[in-house]
Amino acid sequence: FSPCLQMLSSEDFPFTDYLPDLDTGHDKTTVDTANPSSPRHTRPTSSRDRPKKKKQDPHSLVNFAKRKQQILSDLEQDLNDKSRKGSVDLLARPLISLLNNSPRYVSTSSCSGRIALLVQPPTNSAILPDEDLSKDDGEEEGNSKTKSGEGGWILVSHEPVQWQTIKSAFVDYFRENPQKLGLVYLKVEPFILHVLCSSLEAAQDLLQHSIAKGYRESGIVAGKKKIMVGIRTTALRIDALIGKDGELLVTDDYLKFAVEDATVRLTLNSQRLSTFTTSLETFLRRD
């Protein structure tokens, strides 16, 4: 060896090196290079090196139990319902009952699906708002305001309607509200459900099941005080522009075709909701 290499050799500069075990990723092997003949030995990974499994916060379970108790109490008495109708949609009730009987879940809002006419103010019409269906799912016609505070629902129905009903609702609305300006959309909005969960694990289980059953736009919102799952799909949705500033922009033939298509989609939505309810019954049995 050259003098330089000898200066850097292990005899002149002893040190200890820790090498990760590439097979496990946990244990580490200690090599004493000052004594090459020494046996290699394994130092067990300390508890600090191992990833810790996050424990369920007991306070979150208590908070969930209190929230669920209050929600079920309000539901039983028809209190704090944000919809104009003031009660759970008939088609969604079997599913809501299943969820609320589970120790891990409770529903907070829902809409079984609907056909609607919405007048949207011109300033906001370029981007349609992603409406929270559960906060305004009544069946009345009239002047209910949207989030913008300027638009309004012309008609809302959870059952199929005739195209003549759509046209009459449009004409009557603008006759009674001539000051209303904006674009008018024929909408089909499928089933949506918001569920409060007892834990992140419970939320992930419900999310995976919902996506597997076709509700591909579902997701989890995990906050500091609660964990929510939103179950939804946009597969059957319609947002069709049919009018502007009180003037119907489409022919009767087009409106008839559009409403027929909306009826087909609403029927498919009901069938999908029924299938999802059946699958959810099986899913929840393990609870």
XYZ file of C-alpha atoms in Angstrom:
287
model
C 0.000 0.000 0.000
C 1.076 3.573 -0.533
C 1.797 5.789 2.499
C -1.458 7.699 1.884
C -3.529 4.550 1.926
C -1.749 3.355 5.042
C -2.627 6.603 6.810
C -6.296 5.986 6.060
C -6.245 2.295 6.882
C -8.305 0.872 9.705
C -5.184 0.228 11.807
C -4.400 3.942 12.016
C -7.972 5.263 12.025
C -10.410 2.852 13.732
C -14.130 3.573 13.438
C -17.509 1.891 13.772
C -20.088 1.935 10.998
C -23.790 1.026 11.160
C -25.149 -0.647 8.062
C -28.898 -1.115 7.490
C -30.129 -4.625 6.944
C -31.451 -4.430 3.391
C -33.616 -7.506 3.794
C -35.758 -6.283 6.667
C -35.214 -2.561 6.783
C -35.310 -2.745 10.580
C -32.305 -4.496 12.137
C -28.853 -2.928 11.866
C -25.474 -4.682 11.679
C -22.451 -3.361 13.554
C -19.024 -3.824 12.001
C -15.851 -3.047 13.963
C -13.375 -2.213 11.199
C -10.575 -1.817 13.730
C -10.806 -5.566 14.285
C -11.765 -7.197 10.996
C -11.756 -10.653 12.537
C -14.498 -9.720 15.012
C -17.832 -11.422 14.291
C -20.645 -9.412 12.786
C -23.480 -8.995 15.196
C -27.002 -7.617 14.913
C -28.292 -4.814 17.065
C -32.068 -5.144 17.482
C -34.067 -2.173 16.357
C -35.124 -0.062 19.307
C -38.735 0.866 19.895
C -37.911 4.362 18.679
C -36.907 2.986 15.267
C -40.121 1.060 14.714
C -43.134 2.930 13.304
C -45.698 3.424 16.001
C -49.266 2.396 15.381
C -51.550 5.331 16.001
C -53.969 4.586 18.789
C -57.609 5.574 18.705
C -58.082 8.754 20.692
C -60.643 7.908 23.398
C -61.844 11.493 23.345
C -62.769 11.200 19.657
C -64.905 8.148 20.451
C -66.669 10.078 23.181
C -67.251 13.020 20.852
C -68.589 10.697 18.163
C -70.977 9.052 20.611
C -72.293 12.430 21.772
C -72.698 13.718 18.223
C -74.456 10.561 17.121
C -76.834 10.667 20.066
C -77.753 14.276 19.263
C -78.187 13.580 15.541
C -80.438 10.597 16.163
C -82.475 12.577 18.665
C -82.961 15.407 16.172
C -83.799 12.941 13.419
C -86.441 11.266 15.530
C -88.075 14.618 16.290
C -87.514 16.119 12.800
C -85.349 18.864 14.309
C -82.462 20.789 12.707
C -83.300 19.483 9.232
C -81.863 22.030 6.789
C -84.074 20.986 3.872
C -87.276 22.802 3.000
C -89.112 19.495 3.169
C -87.812 18.986 6.704
C -87.393 15.211 6.603
C -85.326 12.389 5.095
C -86.232 11.426 1.512
C -88.369 8.309 1.321
C -86.002 6.420 -1.002
C -83.012 7.077 1.262
C -84.637 6.006 4.525
C -83.736 2.274 4.419
C -80.068 3.098 3.843
C -80.056 5.818 6.517
C -81.579 3.389 9.000
C -78.884 0.793 8.288
C -76.068 3.278 8.799
C -77.508 4.772 11.948
C -77.849 1.333 13.524
C -74.119 0.759 13.067
C -71.846 1.606 16.030
C -69.301 3.177 13.647
C -71.461 5.510 11.573
C -74.257 8.049 11.586
C -75.704 9.983 8.660
C -75.648 13.770 8.814
C -77.329 14.725 5.528
C -78.584 13.146 2.341
C -80.564 13.503 -0.854
C -81.974 10.504 -2.702
C -81.623 12.262 -6.071
C -83.689 14.880 -7.876
C -84.694 16.705 -11.040
C -84.518 20.477 -10.744
C -84.673 23.789 -12.556
C -82.161 26.362 -11.323
C -81.832 30.001 -12.327
C -78.202 31.063 -11.998
C -77.149 34.746 -11.901
C -75.177 35.848 -14.987
C -72.109 36.903 -12.967
C -71.671 33.375 -11.590
C -72.984 31.304 -14.474
C -69.586 30.503 -15.998
C -68.892 28.032 -13.200
C -71.819 26.153 -11.733
C -71.670 25.874 -7.943
C -71.246 22.415 -6.509
C -74.438 22.582 -4.490
C -74.747 20.748 -1.204
C -77.834 18.744 -2.078
C -78.634 17.927 1.514
C -79.156 21.567 2.490
C -81.935 22.254 0.023
C -83.790 19.180 -1.114
C -87.436 20.103 -0.686
C -90.001 19.620 -3.397
C -91.612 23.028 -3.399
C -91.351 25.402 -6.315
C -90.516 29.064 -5.908
C -88.021 31.578 -4.700
C -85.577 29.651 -2.523
C -82.120 31.216 -2.825
C -78.924 29.522 -3.843
C -75.558 30.018 -2.140
C -74.964 33.137 -4.184
C -78.055 34.697 -2.617
C -79.326 35.826 -6.019
C -80.430 32.777 -7.965
C -83.325 30.494 -7.186
C -84.787 27.032 -7.523
C -87.686 27.082 -9.957
C -88.636 23.458 -9.415
C -87.314 20.542 -7.356
C -88.697 17.010 -7.503
C -87.442 13.650 -6.268
C -89.813 11.890 -8.658
C -89.915 11.912 -12.483
C -91.868 14.803 -14.009
C -93.433 15.502 -17.406
C -91.783 17.932 -19.802
C -94.941 20.059 -19.761
C -94.504 20.443 -15.992
C -90.976 21.732 -16.534
C -92.126 24.236 -19.146
C -95.056 25.460 -17.057
C -92.829 25.904 -13.997
C -90.380 27.944 -16.098
C -93.083 30.227 -17.527
C -94.891 30.729 -14.213
C -91.692 31.504 -12.327
C -90.614 34.338 -14.605
C -94.149 35.678 -14.842
C -94.139 36.055 -11.063
C -90.471 37.159 -10.910
C -89.858 39.371 -13.975
C -86.859 40.984 -12.279
C -84.980 37.696 -12.189
C -82.146 37.509 -14.704
C -79.749 34.713 -15.428
C -79.245 31.351 -17.054
C -81.659 28.513 -16.364
C -80.411 24.929 -16.102
C -82.273 21.656 -16.180
C -80.449 19.508 -13.641
C -80.359 15.897 -12.566
C -78.507 15.427 -9.302
C -77.944 11.823 -8.151
C -77.923 10.403 -4.649
C -75.536 11.968 -2.153
C -74.859 11.103 1.487
C -72.672 12.543 4.232
C -71.642 10.182 7.032
C -69.959 10.940 10.357
C -67.490 8.166 11.249
C -66.115 6.977 14.578
C -62.546 6.620 13.270
C -60.376 7.019 10.203
C -60.356 3.242 9.774
C -64.156 3.194 9.720
C -64.151 6.006 7.158
C -61.678 4.172 4.916
C -63.755 0.984 5.062
C -66.917 2.823 4.036
C -65.110 4.768 1.325
C -63.651 1.642 -0.254
C -67.036 -0.063 -0.254
C -68.773 2.972 -1.771
C -66.233 3.358 -4.577
C -66.436 -0.356 -5.357
C -70.216 -0.021 -5.729
C -69.994 2.778 -8.268
C -69.864 5.961 -6.185
C -66.464 6.873 -7.560
C -66.453 10.530 -6.557
C -66.751 9.683 -2.856
C -64.127 10.967 -0.436
C -63.018 11.540 3.157
C -62.747 14.830 5.005
C -60.749 14.407 8.221
C -60.842 17.392 10.562
C -59.633 17.918 14.095
C -63.020 17.171 15.634
C -64.731 14.846 13.172
C -64.184 12.499 10.246
C -66.693 12.587 7.410
C -67.281 10.473 4.320
C -69.127 11.948 1.359
C -70.725 9.298 -0.856
C -71.549 10.529 -4.333
C -71.255 10.027 -8.080
C -71.473 12.345 -11.065
C -72.166 9.529 -13.547
C -75.882 10.336 -13.872
C -75.670 14.103 -13.499
C -77.129 16.582 -16.018
C -76.584 20.353 -16.244
C -78.398 21.421 -19.421
C -78.826 25.093 -20.301
C -82.416 25.673 -21.474
C -83.188 29.345 -20.827
C -81.906 32.853 -20.256
C -83.499 35.911 -18.594
C -86.960 34.356 -18.658
C -86.772 33.226 -22.275
C -86.860 29.526 -23.120
C -83.962 28.889 -25.526
C -84.949 25.378 -26.628
C -87.809 23.915 -28.621
C -90.547 21.758 -27.149
C -89.049 18.723 -28.895
C -85.672 19.329 -27.287
C -87.224 19.915 -23.864
C -89.243 16.710 -24.208
C -86.109 14.751 -25.131
C -84.104 16.305 -22.268
C -86.758 15.530 -19.661
C -87.120 11.959 -20.940
C -83.371 11.519 -20.561
C -83.524 13.058 -17.085
C -86.289 10.599 -16.150
C -84.183 7.640 -17.300
C -81.243 8.883 -15.250
C -83.350 9.433 -12.144
C -84.757 5.901 -12.499
C -81.242 4.476 -12.810
C -80.253 6.492 -9.754
C -83.059 4.875 -7.747
C -82.016 1.406 -8.888
C -78.400 2.077 -7.990
C -79.450 3.387 -4.573
C -81.473 0.217 -3.934
C -78.512 -1.984 -4.919
C -76.170 0.045 -2.731
C -78.534 -0.293 0.231
C -78.546 -4.090 -0.150
C -74.760 -4.236 -0.363
C -74.413 -1.939 2.631
C -76.509 -4.299 4.730
C -73.961 -7.055 4.078
C -71.036 -4.685 4.639
C -72.336 -3.552 8.032
C -72.948 -7.029 9.424
C -69.352 -7.259 10.592
C -69.933 -4.308 12.916
